[in-house]
Structures are given as structure tokens and as C-alpha cells.
Tab-separated table of C-alpha atoms in Angstrom:
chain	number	residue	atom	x	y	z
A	1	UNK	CA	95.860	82.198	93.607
A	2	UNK	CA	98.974	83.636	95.460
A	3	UNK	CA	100.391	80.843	97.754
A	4	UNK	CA	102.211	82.057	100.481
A	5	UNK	CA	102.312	79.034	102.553
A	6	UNK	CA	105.340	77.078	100.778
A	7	UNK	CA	104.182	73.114	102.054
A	8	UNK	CA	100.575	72.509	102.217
A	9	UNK	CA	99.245	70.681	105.769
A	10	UNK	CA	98.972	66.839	106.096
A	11	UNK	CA	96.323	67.629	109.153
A	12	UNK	CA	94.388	70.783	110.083
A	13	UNK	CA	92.745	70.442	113.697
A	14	UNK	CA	89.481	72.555	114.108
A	15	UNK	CA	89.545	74.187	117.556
A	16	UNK	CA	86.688	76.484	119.441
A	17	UNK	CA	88.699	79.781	119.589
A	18	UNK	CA	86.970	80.630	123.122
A	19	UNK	CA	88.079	77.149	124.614
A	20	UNK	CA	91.754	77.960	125.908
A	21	UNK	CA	92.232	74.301	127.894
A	22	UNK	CA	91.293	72.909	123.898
A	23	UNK	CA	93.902	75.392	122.568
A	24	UNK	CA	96.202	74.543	125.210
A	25	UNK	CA	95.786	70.546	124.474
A	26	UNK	CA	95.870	71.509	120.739
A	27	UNK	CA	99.503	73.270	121.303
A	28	UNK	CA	100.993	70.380	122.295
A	29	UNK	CA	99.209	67.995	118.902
A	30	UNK	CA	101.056	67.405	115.936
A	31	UNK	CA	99.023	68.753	113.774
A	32	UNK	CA	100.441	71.035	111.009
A	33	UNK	CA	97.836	73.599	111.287
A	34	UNK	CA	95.264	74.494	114.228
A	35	UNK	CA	92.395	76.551	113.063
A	36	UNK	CA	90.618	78.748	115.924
A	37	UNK	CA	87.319	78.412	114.897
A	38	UNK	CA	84.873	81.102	115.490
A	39	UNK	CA	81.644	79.937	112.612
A	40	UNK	CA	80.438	76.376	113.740
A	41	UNK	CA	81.786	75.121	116.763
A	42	UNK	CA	81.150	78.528	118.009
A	43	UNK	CA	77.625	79.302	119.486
A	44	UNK	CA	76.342	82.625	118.238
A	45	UNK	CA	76.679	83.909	122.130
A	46	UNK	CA	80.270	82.994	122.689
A	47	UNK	CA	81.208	84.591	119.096
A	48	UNK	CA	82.382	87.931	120.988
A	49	UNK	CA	84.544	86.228	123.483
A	50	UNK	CA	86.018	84.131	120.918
A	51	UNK	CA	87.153	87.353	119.002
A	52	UNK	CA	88.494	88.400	121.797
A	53	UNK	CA	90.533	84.975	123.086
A	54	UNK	CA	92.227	85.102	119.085
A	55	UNK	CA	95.827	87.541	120.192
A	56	UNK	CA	96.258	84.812	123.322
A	57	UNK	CA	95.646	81.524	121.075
A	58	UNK	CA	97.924	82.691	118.203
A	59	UNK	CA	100.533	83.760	120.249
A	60	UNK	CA	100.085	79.936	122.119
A	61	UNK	CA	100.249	78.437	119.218
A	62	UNK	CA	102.270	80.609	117.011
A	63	UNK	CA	102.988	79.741	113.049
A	64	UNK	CA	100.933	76.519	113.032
A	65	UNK	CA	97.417	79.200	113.582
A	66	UNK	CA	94.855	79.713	111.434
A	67	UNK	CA	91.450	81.702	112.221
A	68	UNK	CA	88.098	80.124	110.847
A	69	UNK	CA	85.913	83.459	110.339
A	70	UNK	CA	81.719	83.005	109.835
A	71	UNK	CA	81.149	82.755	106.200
A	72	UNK	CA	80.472	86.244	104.103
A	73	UNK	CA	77.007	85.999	104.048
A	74	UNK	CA	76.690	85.698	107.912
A	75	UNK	CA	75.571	88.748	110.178
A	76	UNK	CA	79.206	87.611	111.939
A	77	UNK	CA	81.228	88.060	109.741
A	78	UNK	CA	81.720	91.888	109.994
A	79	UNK	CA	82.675	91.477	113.422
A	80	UNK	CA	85.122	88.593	112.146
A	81	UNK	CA	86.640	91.379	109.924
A	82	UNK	CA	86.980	93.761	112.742
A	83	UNK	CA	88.635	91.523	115.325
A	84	UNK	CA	91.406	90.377	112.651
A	85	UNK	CA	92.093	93.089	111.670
A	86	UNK	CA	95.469	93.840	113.576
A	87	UNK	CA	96.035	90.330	113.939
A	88	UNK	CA	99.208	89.756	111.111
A	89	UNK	CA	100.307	86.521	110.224
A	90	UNK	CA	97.761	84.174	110.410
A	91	UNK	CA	95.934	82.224	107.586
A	92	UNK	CA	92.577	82.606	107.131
A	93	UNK	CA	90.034	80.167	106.573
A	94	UNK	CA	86.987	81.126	104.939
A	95	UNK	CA	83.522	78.901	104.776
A	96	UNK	CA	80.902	78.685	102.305
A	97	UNK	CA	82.659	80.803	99.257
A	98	UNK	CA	80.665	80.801	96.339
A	99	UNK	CA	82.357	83.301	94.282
A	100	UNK	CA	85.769	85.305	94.338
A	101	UNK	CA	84.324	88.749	95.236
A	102	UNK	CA	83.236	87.385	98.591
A	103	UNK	CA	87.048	87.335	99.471
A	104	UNK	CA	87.287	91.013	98.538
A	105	UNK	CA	87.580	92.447	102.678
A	106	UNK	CA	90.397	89.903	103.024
A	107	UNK	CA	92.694	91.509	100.863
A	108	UNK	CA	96.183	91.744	101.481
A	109	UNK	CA	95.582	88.070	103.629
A	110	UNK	CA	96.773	84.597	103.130
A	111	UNK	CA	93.231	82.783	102.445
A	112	UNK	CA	91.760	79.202	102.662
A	113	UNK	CA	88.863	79.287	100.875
A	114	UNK	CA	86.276	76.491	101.516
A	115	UNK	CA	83.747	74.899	99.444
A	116	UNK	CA	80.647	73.758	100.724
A	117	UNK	CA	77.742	74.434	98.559
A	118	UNK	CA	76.894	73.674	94.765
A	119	UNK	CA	77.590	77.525	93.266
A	120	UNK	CA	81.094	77.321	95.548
A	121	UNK	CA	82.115	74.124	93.310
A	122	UNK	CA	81.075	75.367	89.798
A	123	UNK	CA	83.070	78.455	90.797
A	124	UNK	CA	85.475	76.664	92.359
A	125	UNK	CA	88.016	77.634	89.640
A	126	UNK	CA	87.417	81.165	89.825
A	127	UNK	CA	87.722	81.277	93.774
A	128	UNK	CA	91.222	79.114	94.174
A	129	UNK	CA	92.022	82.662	91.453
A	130	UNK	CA	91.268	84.809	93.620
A	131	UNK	CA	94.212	87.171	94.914
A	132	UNK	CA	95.278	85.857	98.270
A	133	UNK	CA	94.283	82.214	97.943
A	134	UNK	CA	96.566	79.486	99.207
A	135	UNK	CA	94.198	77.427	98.627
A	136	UNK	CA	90.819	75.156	98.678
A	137	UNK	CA	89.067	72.951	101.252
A	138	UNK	CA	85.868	71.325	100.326
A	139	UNK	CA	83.397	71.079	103.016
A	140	UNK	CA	81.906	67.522	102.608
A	141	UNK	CA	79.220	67.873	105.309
A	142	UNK	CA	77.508	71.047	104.223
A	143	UNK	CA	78.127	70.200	100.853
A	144	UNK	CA	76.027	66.512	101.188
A	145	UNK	CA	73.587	68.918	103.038
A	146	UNK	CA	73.215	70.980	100.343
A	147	UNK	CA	72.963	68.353	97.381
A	148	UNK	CA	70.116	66.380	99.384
A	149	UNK	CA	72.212	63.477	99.549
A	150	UNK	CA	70.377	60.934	102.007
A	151	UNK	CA	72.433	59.864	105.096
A	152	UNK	CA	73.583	56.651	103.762
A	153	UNK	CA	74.747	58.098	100.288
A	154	UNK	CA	78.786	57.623	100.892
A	155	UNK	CA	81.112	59.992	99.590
A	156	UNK	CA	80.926	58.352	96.206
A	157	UNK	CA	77.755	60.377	95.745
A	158	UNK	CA	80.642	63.609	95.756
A	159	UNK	CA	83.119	61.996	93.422
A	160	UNK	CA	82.840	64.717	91.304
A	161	UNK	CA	82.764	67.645	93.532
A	162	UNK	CA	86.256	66.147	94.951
A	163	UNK	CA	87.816	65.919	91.570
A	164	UNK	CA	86.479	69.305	90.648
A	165	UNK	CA	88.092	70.721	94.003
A	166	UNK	CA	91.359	68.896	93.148
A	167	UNK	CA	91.593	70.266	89.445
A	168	UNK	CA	90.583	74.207	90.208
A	169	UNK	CA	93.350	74.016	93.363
A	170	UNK	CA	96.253	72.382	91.036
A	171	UNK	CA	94.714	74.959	88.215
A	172	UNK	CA	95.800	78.076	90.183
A	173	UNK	CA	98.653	76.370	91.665
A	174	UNK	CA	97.692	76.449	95.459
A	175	UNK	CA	96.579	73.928	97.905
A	176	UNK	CA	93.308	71.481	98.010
A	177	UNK	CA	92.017	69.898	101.013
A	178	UNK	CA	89.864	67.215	102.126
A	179	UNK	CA	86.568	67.284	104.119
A	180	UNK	CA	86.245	65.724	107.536
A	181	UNK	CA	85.637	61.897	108.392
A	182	UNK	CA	82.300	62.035	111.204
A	183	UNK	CA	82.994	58.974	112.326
A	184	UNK	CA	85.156	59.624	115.299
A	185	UNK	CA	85.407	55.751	116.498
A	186	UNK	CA	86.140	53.935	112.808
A	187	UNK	CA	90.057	53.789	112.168
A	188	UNK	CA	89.881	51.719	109.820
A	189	UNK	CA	87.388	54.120	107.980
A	190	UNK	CA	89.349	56.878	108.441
A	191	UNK	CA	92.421	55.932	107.179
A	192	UNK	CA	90.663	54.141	103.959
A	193	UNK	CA	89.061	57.524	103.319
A	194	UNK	CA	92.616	59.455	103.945
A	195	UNK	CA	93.995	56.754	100.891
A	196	UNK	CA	91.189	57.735	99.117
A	197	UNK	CA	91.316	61.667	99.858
A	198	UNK	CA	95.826	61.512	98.411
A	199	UNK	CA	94.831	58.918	94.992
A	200	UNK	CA	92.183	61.937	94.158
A	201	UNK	CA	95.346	64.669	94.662
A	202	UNK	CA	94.290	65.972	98.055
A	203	UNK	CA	97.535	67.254	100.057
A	204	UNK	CA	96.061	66.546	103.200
A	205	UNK	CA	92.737	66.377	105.288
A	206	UNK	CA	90.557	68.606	108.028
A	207	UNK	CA	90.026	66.738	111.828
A	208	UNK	CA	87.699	67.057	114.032
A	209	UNK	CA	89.738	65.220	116.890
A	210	UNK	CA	92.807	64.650	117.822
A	211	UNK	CA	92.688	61.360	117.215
A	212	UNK	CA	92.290	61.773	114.104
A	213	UNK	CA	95.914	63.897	112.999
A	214	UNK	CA	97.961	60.661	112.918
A	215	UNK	CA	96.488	58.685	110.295
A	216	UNK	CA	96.169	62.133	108.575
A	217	UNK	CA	99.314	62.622	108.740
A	218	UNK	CA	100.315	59.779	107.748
A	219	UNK	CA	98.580	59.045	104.620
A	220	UNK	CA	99.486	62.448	103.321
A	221	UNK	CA	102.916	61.909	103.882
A	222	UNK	CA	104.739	59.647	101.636
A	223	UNK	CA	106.219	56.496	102.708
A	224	UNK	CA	109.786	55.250	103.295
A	225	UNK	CA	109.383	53.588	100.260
A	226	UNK	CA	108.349	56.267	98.250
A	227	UNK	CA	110.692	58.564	99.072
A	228	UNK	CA	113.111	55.532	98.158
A	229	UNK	CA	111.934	55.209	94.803
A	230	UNK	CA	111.904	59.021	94.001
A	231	UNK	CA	115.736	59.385	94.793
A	232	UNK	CA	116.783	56.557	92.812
A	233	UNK	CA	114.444	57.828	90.344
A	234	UNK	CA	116.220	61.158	90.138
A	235	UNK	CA	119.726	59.387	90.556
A	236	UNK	CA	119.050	57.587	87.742
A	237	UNK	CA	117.233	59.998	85.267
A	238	UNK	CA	119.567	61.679	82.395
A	239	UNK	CA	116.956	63.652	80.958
A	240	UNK	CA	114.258	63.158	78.280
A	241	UNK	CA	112.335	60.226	77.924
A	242	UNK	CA	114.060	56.933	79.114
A	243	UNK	CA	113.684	53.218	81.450
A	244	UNK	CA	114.155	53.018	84.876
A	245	UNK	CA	113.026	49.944	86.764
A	246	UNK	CA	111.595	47.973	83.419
A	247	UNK	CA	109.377	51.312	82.622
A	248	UNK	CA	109.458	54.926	80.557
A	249	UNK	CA	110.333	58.184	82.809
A	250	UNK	CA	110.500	61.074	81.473
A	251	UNK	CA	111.347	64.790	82.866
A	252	UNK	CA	107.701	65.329	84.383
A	253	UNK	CA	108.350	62.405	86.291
A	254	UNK	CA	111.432	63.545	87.741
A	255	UNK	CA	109.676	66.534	89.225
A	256	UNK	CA	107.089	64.644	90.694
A	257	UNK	CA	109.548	62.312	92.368
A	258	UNK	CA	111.282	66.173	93.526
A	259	UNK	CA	107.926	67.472	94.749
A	260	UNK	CA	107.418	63.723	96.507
A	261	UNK	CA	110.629	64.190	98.925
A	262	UNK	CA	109.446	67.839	99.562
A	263	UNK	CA	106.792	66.645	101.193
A	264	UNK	CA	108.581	64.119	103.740
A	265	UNK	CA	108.465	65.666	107.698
């Protein structure tokens, strides 16, 4: 893995790349990234002028793009290659990895690689290696599909794909993301599941709506009195092992406390 993205995204809005009044909405959202999707929320006969809308919607939008190409073993995802091509900049979000060869044509380009099927999280590890790769989003609804879970199952059923996610991304040093949250209506589920997503070691979370990039954004963002505690954590700290506030700190904790107020917007 070869970050190149220094602060990993609280919120990453999903976007049709062939709907410019979306894009045009999207531009104005706080989200920290805006993928232009061109695999799901794509139909297969809008795929060409989707390609085409991509130089229009990145320049809208400018650093905050990313492009979602069709997954590797799609009969798209040529095309996908072809139409990026001469597009610089953006990062690259690729679905359905299973293995780090697949990200082979994307050399030389910042990639998100997501994980949505059981050979993508046993290889998990070797993918988030992979030259080029910021990075790892797991894809919770293909990845339920895939397992057989029934409907009803909850995420708890994924537990272990999450934490597997989590510990292959912090392995290589790059990114890991959370799934989306279906239920477009249920705050109150959403945020519980963005609390959940950061005490697993998720930097932030995929939306589906723009309703949804606040509480993202907020729960992957630490709070006033967090950042608090981390400065008078570092204030304090000496070196070695040591009390502050009635317990033992120690030098790794004074880098998390550094990496805490990195992340404050």
C-alpha cells in the first residue's frame, strides 16, 4: 500500500456519473469525497455516457472526486480503463477485488480497493499491499449477499469480516472504510452504526444520501472533548511510561492523541 491521500474521508457520497443536476447538488455537500459512480447505480445502457460526463464532473467538483469503475471481472471494465485513462488526479475506487493482480491496469493510480465477497476478505491483506492502494472499503451489501446471510441477520453476522478489513488496512498502513447504512429514514440507526463503524478502527463511512454525510461526519471526527484530552495529554507527557489523569501513558499514546487532532476539520 502506497497512500497518497494524506487524511482519510469521514464521508464518501456515491453519485451516478451521468446525472449532472446529482453532481451539481453533490458540489455543493460536505462530503469529503464524491465518487462518480459508473458500476451500480449505473444501468449497463447509460455506462457510455457516463464515461463520457467524467472530464465535466471532476472538473465540477475538483479534488474532493473519485471515479467508481465496474469491477475487473465485468465486460465494463475495459471501457472503464479506456475512458480514465487521460483523466489525472482522481482516486479510483475499485469493486469486488479479490486479489492484488486484479489492480494490475491501474498502475501508476491512487486506488480504493473494495471488498465485497469472501476470497476479497481472506485476501484482504494482500490487496490493501498492493502498489497504489490508499486503501480498503468493505462492501457490506454484496458481501451479506455473498455469505447467504438472511435479511434479518444484522451486521453482527460480519463482525469478523469488519475486523479483518480494519487489521489488513492498518497492516499496510492505508485507509479502511465502512459499508453503507440502507436504511435511508433511521437516524438513530445510522449514527449507532457510524459509533460502531470508528470503536472497530474505521476512518470513516460510504453514503448513499446526502442525508446521510453529517452524522458521518461527525462520528468520524473526534469531539471537542477529545481533541481536549489529546493536547493536555501531549502537554503533559515527558516521555516513557508515566500518569496523567490517575492512569499510565506511555509514548504510543502520545501519538495516538497526535494522530487524534490530525483528524479534527
Amino acid at each position: 500500500m502506497e497512500p497518497t491521500i494524506p487524511l482519510a474521508p469521514r464521508s464518501l457520497l456515491f453519485v451516478p456519473a451521468a446525472r449532472s443536476g446529482m453532481i451539481e447538488k453533490a458540489a455543493g455537500l460536505p462530503a469529503d469525497l464524491i465518487v462518480l459512480d459508473l458500476e451500480d447505480a449505473v444501468r449497463a445502457d447509460e455506462k457510455a455516457a457516463a464515461r463520457t460526463a467524467l472530464p465535466a464532473a471532476i472538473d465540477r467538483l475538483g479534488p474532493r472526486a473519485a471515479i467508481r469503475v465496474n469491477a475487473p471481472d465485468s465486460a465494463h471494465f475495459a471501457a472503464d480503463l479506456a475512458a480514465i485513462r487521460d483523466i489525472a488526479g482522481p482516486l479510483i475506487v475499485v469493486p469486488k477485488v479479490e486479489c492484488g493482480a486484479e489492480l494490475a491496469p491501474l498502475a501508476g493510480r491512487a486506488v480504493l480497493a473494495m471488498i465485497e465477497t469472501p476470497r476479497g476478505v481472506l485476501a484482504a491483506a494482500e490487496i490493501a499491499a498492493s502498489p497504489g492502494v490508499v486503501g480498503l472499503m468493505i462492501g457490506t451489501n454484496d458481501l451479506a449477499a455473498a455469505l447467504r446471510l438472511p435479511p434479518d441477520a444484522g451486521r453482527g453476522a460480519m463482525t469478523l469480516a469488519l475486523q479483518h478489513v480494519v487489521l489488513a488496512a492498518r497492516a499496510a498502513g492505508g485507509w479502511a472504510i465502512d459499508g453503507v447504512f440502507n436504511a435511508l429514514a433511521d437516524a438513530d440507526g445510522l449514527a449507532r452504526e457510524c459509533a460502531e463503524g470508528r470503536a472497530l478502527g474505521f476512518d470513516g463511512k460510504s453514503v448513499i444520501h446526502p442525508g446521510q454525510i453529517a452524522a458521518a461526519n461527525a462520528a468520524f471526527s473526534p469531539s471537542p472533548a477529545e481533541l481536549d484530552e489529546a493536547r493536555a495529554l501531549i502537554a503533559a507527557a515527558t516521555g516513557g511510561a508515566e500518569r496523567f489523569r490517575d492512569r499510565m501513558i506511555e509514548d504510543m499514546h502520545v501519538e495516538t492523541a497526535r494522530r487524534l487532532i490530525e483528524r479534527a476539520r
